[in-house]
């Protein structure tokens, strides 16, 4: 009941932020709801159960690349990241890449971010979690990225980059609109990676032939 939830919330370590505690309580609540909806608590504790929540986690954690190749998804290395930044002459993309690297955000989460979501003093951005409707979280910037964010927001960088900066609330407008289109971030990463000579085809999916 509510009292039990409050007791668990109070038991969580003090080092956890308020948002982390809320996320834990939210996850536990959803877990309980799932068990009740299935009318079978084995879905929680038995990994071989066909409707097991553990199996669902395993399925959800695998990308198409991992399913088809059996390998772990390849990630950009630090050297590749730095090589891309050296080639990038676009101030918006430079900031985008640094925020992605610092925070682990998904591109769609930054696409939806607004200027009001930036807490400059705290060095954080509040983003809408891509896979959980109505859920937000704070992601944090390294000092160098925070400095570049300050130039973007408060020293004319954003306004100089896009004529839509005045009318748009989105953190990263484009030269042609107030908001990035779906896939813009990935296309820009590919563009600058090719200039840095670190872009390569890791795998061609069978269904794409």
Coordinates of C-alpha atoms in Angstrom, one line a residue:
X1 CA 0.0 0.0 0.0
X2 CA 1.0 3.7 0.0
X3 CA 2.8 3.3 3.4
X4 CA 5.0 0.5 2.0
X5 CA 5.9 2.7 -1.0
X6 CA 6.8 5.6 1.3
X7 CA 8.9 3.3 3.5
X8 CA 10.9 2.1 0.5
X9 CA 11.4 5.6 -0.8
X10 CA 12.8 6.6 2.6
X11 CA 15.1 3.5 2.6
X12 CA 16.8 4.5 -0.7
X13 CA 20.3 5.9 -0.2
X14 CA 20.6 9.6 0.4
X15 CA 23.2 9.9 -2.3
X16 CA 20.4 9.2 -4.9
X17 CA 19.0 12.4 -6.5
X18 CA 15.2 13.1 -6.2
X19 CA 14.7 12.1 -9.8
X20 CA 16.6 8.8 -9.4
X21 CA 14.4 7.9 -6.4
X22 CA 11.3 8.8 -8.4
X23 CA 12.4 6.6 -11.3
X24 CA 13.0 3.6 -8.9
X25 CA 9.5 4.0 -7.4
X26 CA 8.0 4.4 -10.8
X27 CA 9.6 1.2 -12.1
X28 CA 8.5 -0.7 -9.0
X29 CA 4.9 0.5 -9.4
X30 CA 4.9 -0.6 -13.1
X31 CA 6.3 -4.0 -12.1
X32 CA 3.6 -4.5 -9.6
X33 CA 0.9 -3.4 -12.1
X34 CA 2.3 -5.9 -14.6
X35 CA 2.2 -8.8 -12.1
X36 CA -1.3 -8.0 -11.2
X37 CA -2.5 -7.7 -14.8
X38 CA -1.0 -11.1 -15.6
X39 CA -2.6 -12.6 -12.5
X40 CA 0.6 -14.6 -12.3
X41 CA 3.6 -13.6 -10.2
X42 CA 5.8 -16.1 -11.9
X43 CA 6.1 -13.6 -14.7
X44 CA 8.4 -11.7 -12.4
X45 CA 10.5 -14.4 -10.8
X46 CA 10.8 -17.1 -13.5
X47 CA 13.1 -16.2 -16.4
X48 CA 11.8 -19.1 -18.5
X49 CA 8.2 -18.1 -18.2
X50 CA 6.8 -17.1 -21.8
X51 CA 5.6 -13.8 -20.4
X52 CA 8.5 -13.2 -18.1
X53 CA 9.4 -9.6 -17.6
X54 CA 13.0 -10.7 -17.5
X55 CA 12.7 -12.1 -21.0
X56 CA 11.0 -8.9 -22.1
X57 CA 14.0 -7.0 -20.9
X58 CA 16.4 -9.3 -22.7
X59 CA 14.4 -8.8 -26.0
X60 CA 14.2 -5.1 -25.5
X61 CA 17.9 -4.7 -24.9
X62 CA 18.9 -6.2 -28.2
X63 CA 19.2 -4.1 -31.3
X64 CA 18.5 -5.3 -34.8
X65 CA 22.2 -5.4 -35.4
X66 CA 22.8 -7.6 -32.4
X67 CA 19.9 -10.0 -33.3
X68 CA 21.1 -10.5 -36.9
X69 CA 24.9 -10.6 -36.4
X70 CA 25.1 -12.1 -32.9
X71 CA 27.7 -9.4 -32.1
X72 CA 27.6 -6.4 -29.8
X73 CA 26.7 -3.1 -31.5
X74 CA 29.9 -1.1 -32.3
X75 CA 30.3 2.2 -30.6
X76 CA 32.2 5.4 -31.6
X77 CA 35.5 5.4 -29.9
X78 CA 37.0 8.5 -28.1
X79 CA 39.5 9.0 -30.9
X80 CA 36.8 8.8 -33.5
X81 CA 34.6 11.2 -31.6
X82 CA 37.5 13.7 -31.4
X83 CA 38.3 13.3 -35.1
X84 CA 34.7 14.1 -35.9
X85 CA 34.8 17.2 -33.8
X86 CA 38.0 18.4 -35.4
X87 CA 36.3 18.2 -38.8
X88 CA 33.0 19.7 -37.7
X89 CA 32.7 23.4 -38.7
X90 CA 29.0 23.7 -37.8
X91 CA 28.5 25.2 -34.3
X92 CA 25.2 23.5 -33.8
X93 CA 26.5 20.1 -34.7
X94 CA 29.6 20.6 -32.5
X95 CA 27.4 21.2 -29.5
X96 CA 25.0 18.4 -30.5
X97 CA 27.9 15.8 -30.7
X98 CA 29.4 16.9 -27.4
X99 CA 26.0 16.7 -25.6
X100 CA 25.4 13.3 -27.1
X101 CA 28.8 12.1 -25.9
X102 CA 28.5 13.6 -22.4
X103 CA 24.9 12.5 -21.7
X104 CA 24.2 9.4 -23.7
X105 CA 20.9 11.0 -24.9
X106 CA 19.2 9.6 -27.9
X107 CA 19.1 11.9 -30.9
X108 CA 15.3 12.2 -30.7
X109 CA 15.5 13.4 -27.1
X110 CA 17.8 16.3 -28.1
X111 CA 15.6 17.0 -31.1
X112 CA 12.7 17.7 -28.8
X113 CA 14.7 19.6 -26.2
X114 CA 13.8 23.3 -25.7
X115 CA 15.8 26.2 -24.5
X116 CA 13.8 26.3 -21.3
X117 CA 14.9 22.7 -20.5
X118 CA 18.5 23.9 -20.0
X119 CA 19.6 24.6 -16.4
X120 CA 22.8 26.4 -17.1
X121 CA 23.8 26.9 -13.5
X122 CA 23.4 23.2 -12.8
X123 CA 24.9 22.3 -16.2
X124 CA 22.0 20.1 -17.1
X125 CA 19.3 19.5 -19.7
X126 CA 15.9 18.1 -18.8
X127 CA 14.9 15.7 -21.6
X128 CA 11.8 13.7 -22.4
X129 CA 12.7 10.1 -22.1
X130 CA 12.2 8.6 -25.6
X131 CA 10.7 5.2 -24.6
X132 CA 8.6 6.4 -21.6
X133 CA 5.7 8.7 -22.2
X134 CA 5.4 11.5 -19.7
X135 CA 8.8 10.8 -18.1
X136 CA 11.7 13.2 -18.0
X137 CA 15.2 13.0 -16.7
X138 CA 18.1 15.4 -16.2
X139 CA 21.3 14.8 -18.2
X140 CA 24.6 16.6 -17.3
X141 CA 27.2 18.4 -19.3
X142 CA 31.0 18.4 -18.9
X143 CA 32.5 21.9 -18.2
X144 CA 33.8 22.3 -21.8
X145 CA 30.3 21.4 -23.2
X146 CA 28.7 23.8 -20.7
X147 CA 30.9 26.6 -21.9
X148 CA 29.9 25.9 -25.6
X149 CA 26.3 25.8 -24.5
X150 CA 26.7 29.2 -22.9
X151 CA 28.0 30.6 -26.2
X152 CA 25.2 29.0 -28.1
X153 CA 22.4 30.3 -25.8
X154 CA 23.7 33.6 -24.4
X155 CA 26.5 34.9 -26.7
X156 CA 24.6 34.9 -30.0
X157 CA 25.6 31.5 -31.3
X158 CA 22.0 30.2 -31.7
X159 CA 20.7 33.4 -33.2
X160 CA 23.6 33.7 -35.7
X161 CA 23.1 30.1 -36.8
X162 CA 19.4 30.2 -37.5
X163 CA 17.0 33.0 -38.4
X164 CA 14.3 30.9 -36.7
X165 CA 16.0 31.2 -33.3
X166 CA 13.8 34.1 -32.2
X167 CA 10.5 32.4 -33.0
X168 CA 11.4 28.8 -32.0
X169 CA 11.7 27.4 -28.5
X170 CA 13.6 24.4 -29.6
X171 CA 17.2 24.2 -28.4
X172 CA 18.6 23.1 -31.8
X173 CA 16.8 24.9 -34.7
X174 CA 18.0 24.4 -38.3
X175 CA 18.8 27.0 -41.0
X176 CA 15.4 26.2 -42.6
X177 CA 13.1 25.7 -39.7
X178 CA 12.7 26.0 -36.0
X179 CA 13.1 22.3 -35.3
X180 CA 15.3 19.5 -36.6
X181 CA 13.6 16.8 -38.7
X182 CA 13.6 13.2 -37.8
X183 CA 17.0 11.7 -38.6
X184 CA 18.8 15.0 -38.9
X185 CA 21.3 14.2 -36.1
X186 CA 22.2 10.8 -37.6
X187 CA 22.7 12.3 -41.0
X188 CA 24.9 15.0 -39.6
X189 CA 27.0 12.5 -37.7
X190 CA 27.5 10.5 -40.8
X191 CA 28.4 13.6 -42.8
X192 CA 31.1 14.7 -40.4
X193 CA 32.3 11.2 -39.8
X194 CA 32.9 10.8 -43.5
X195 CA 34.9 14.0 -43.6
X196 CA 36.9 12.6 -40.6
X197 CA 37.4 9.3 -42.5
X198 CA 36.0 7.3 -39.6
X199 CA 32.6 6.4 -41.3
X200 CA 32.4 2.7 -42.3
X201 CA 29.7 0.1 -43.0
X202 CA 29.7 -2.3 -40.2
X203 CA 27.0 -4.6 -41.6
X204 CA 24.3 -4.8 -44.2
X205 CA 21.0 -6.3 -43.0
X206 CA 19.7 -9.3 -44.9
X207 CA 16.3 -7.7 -45.3
X208 CA 17.9 -4.6 -47.0
X209 CA 19.3 -6.5 -50.0

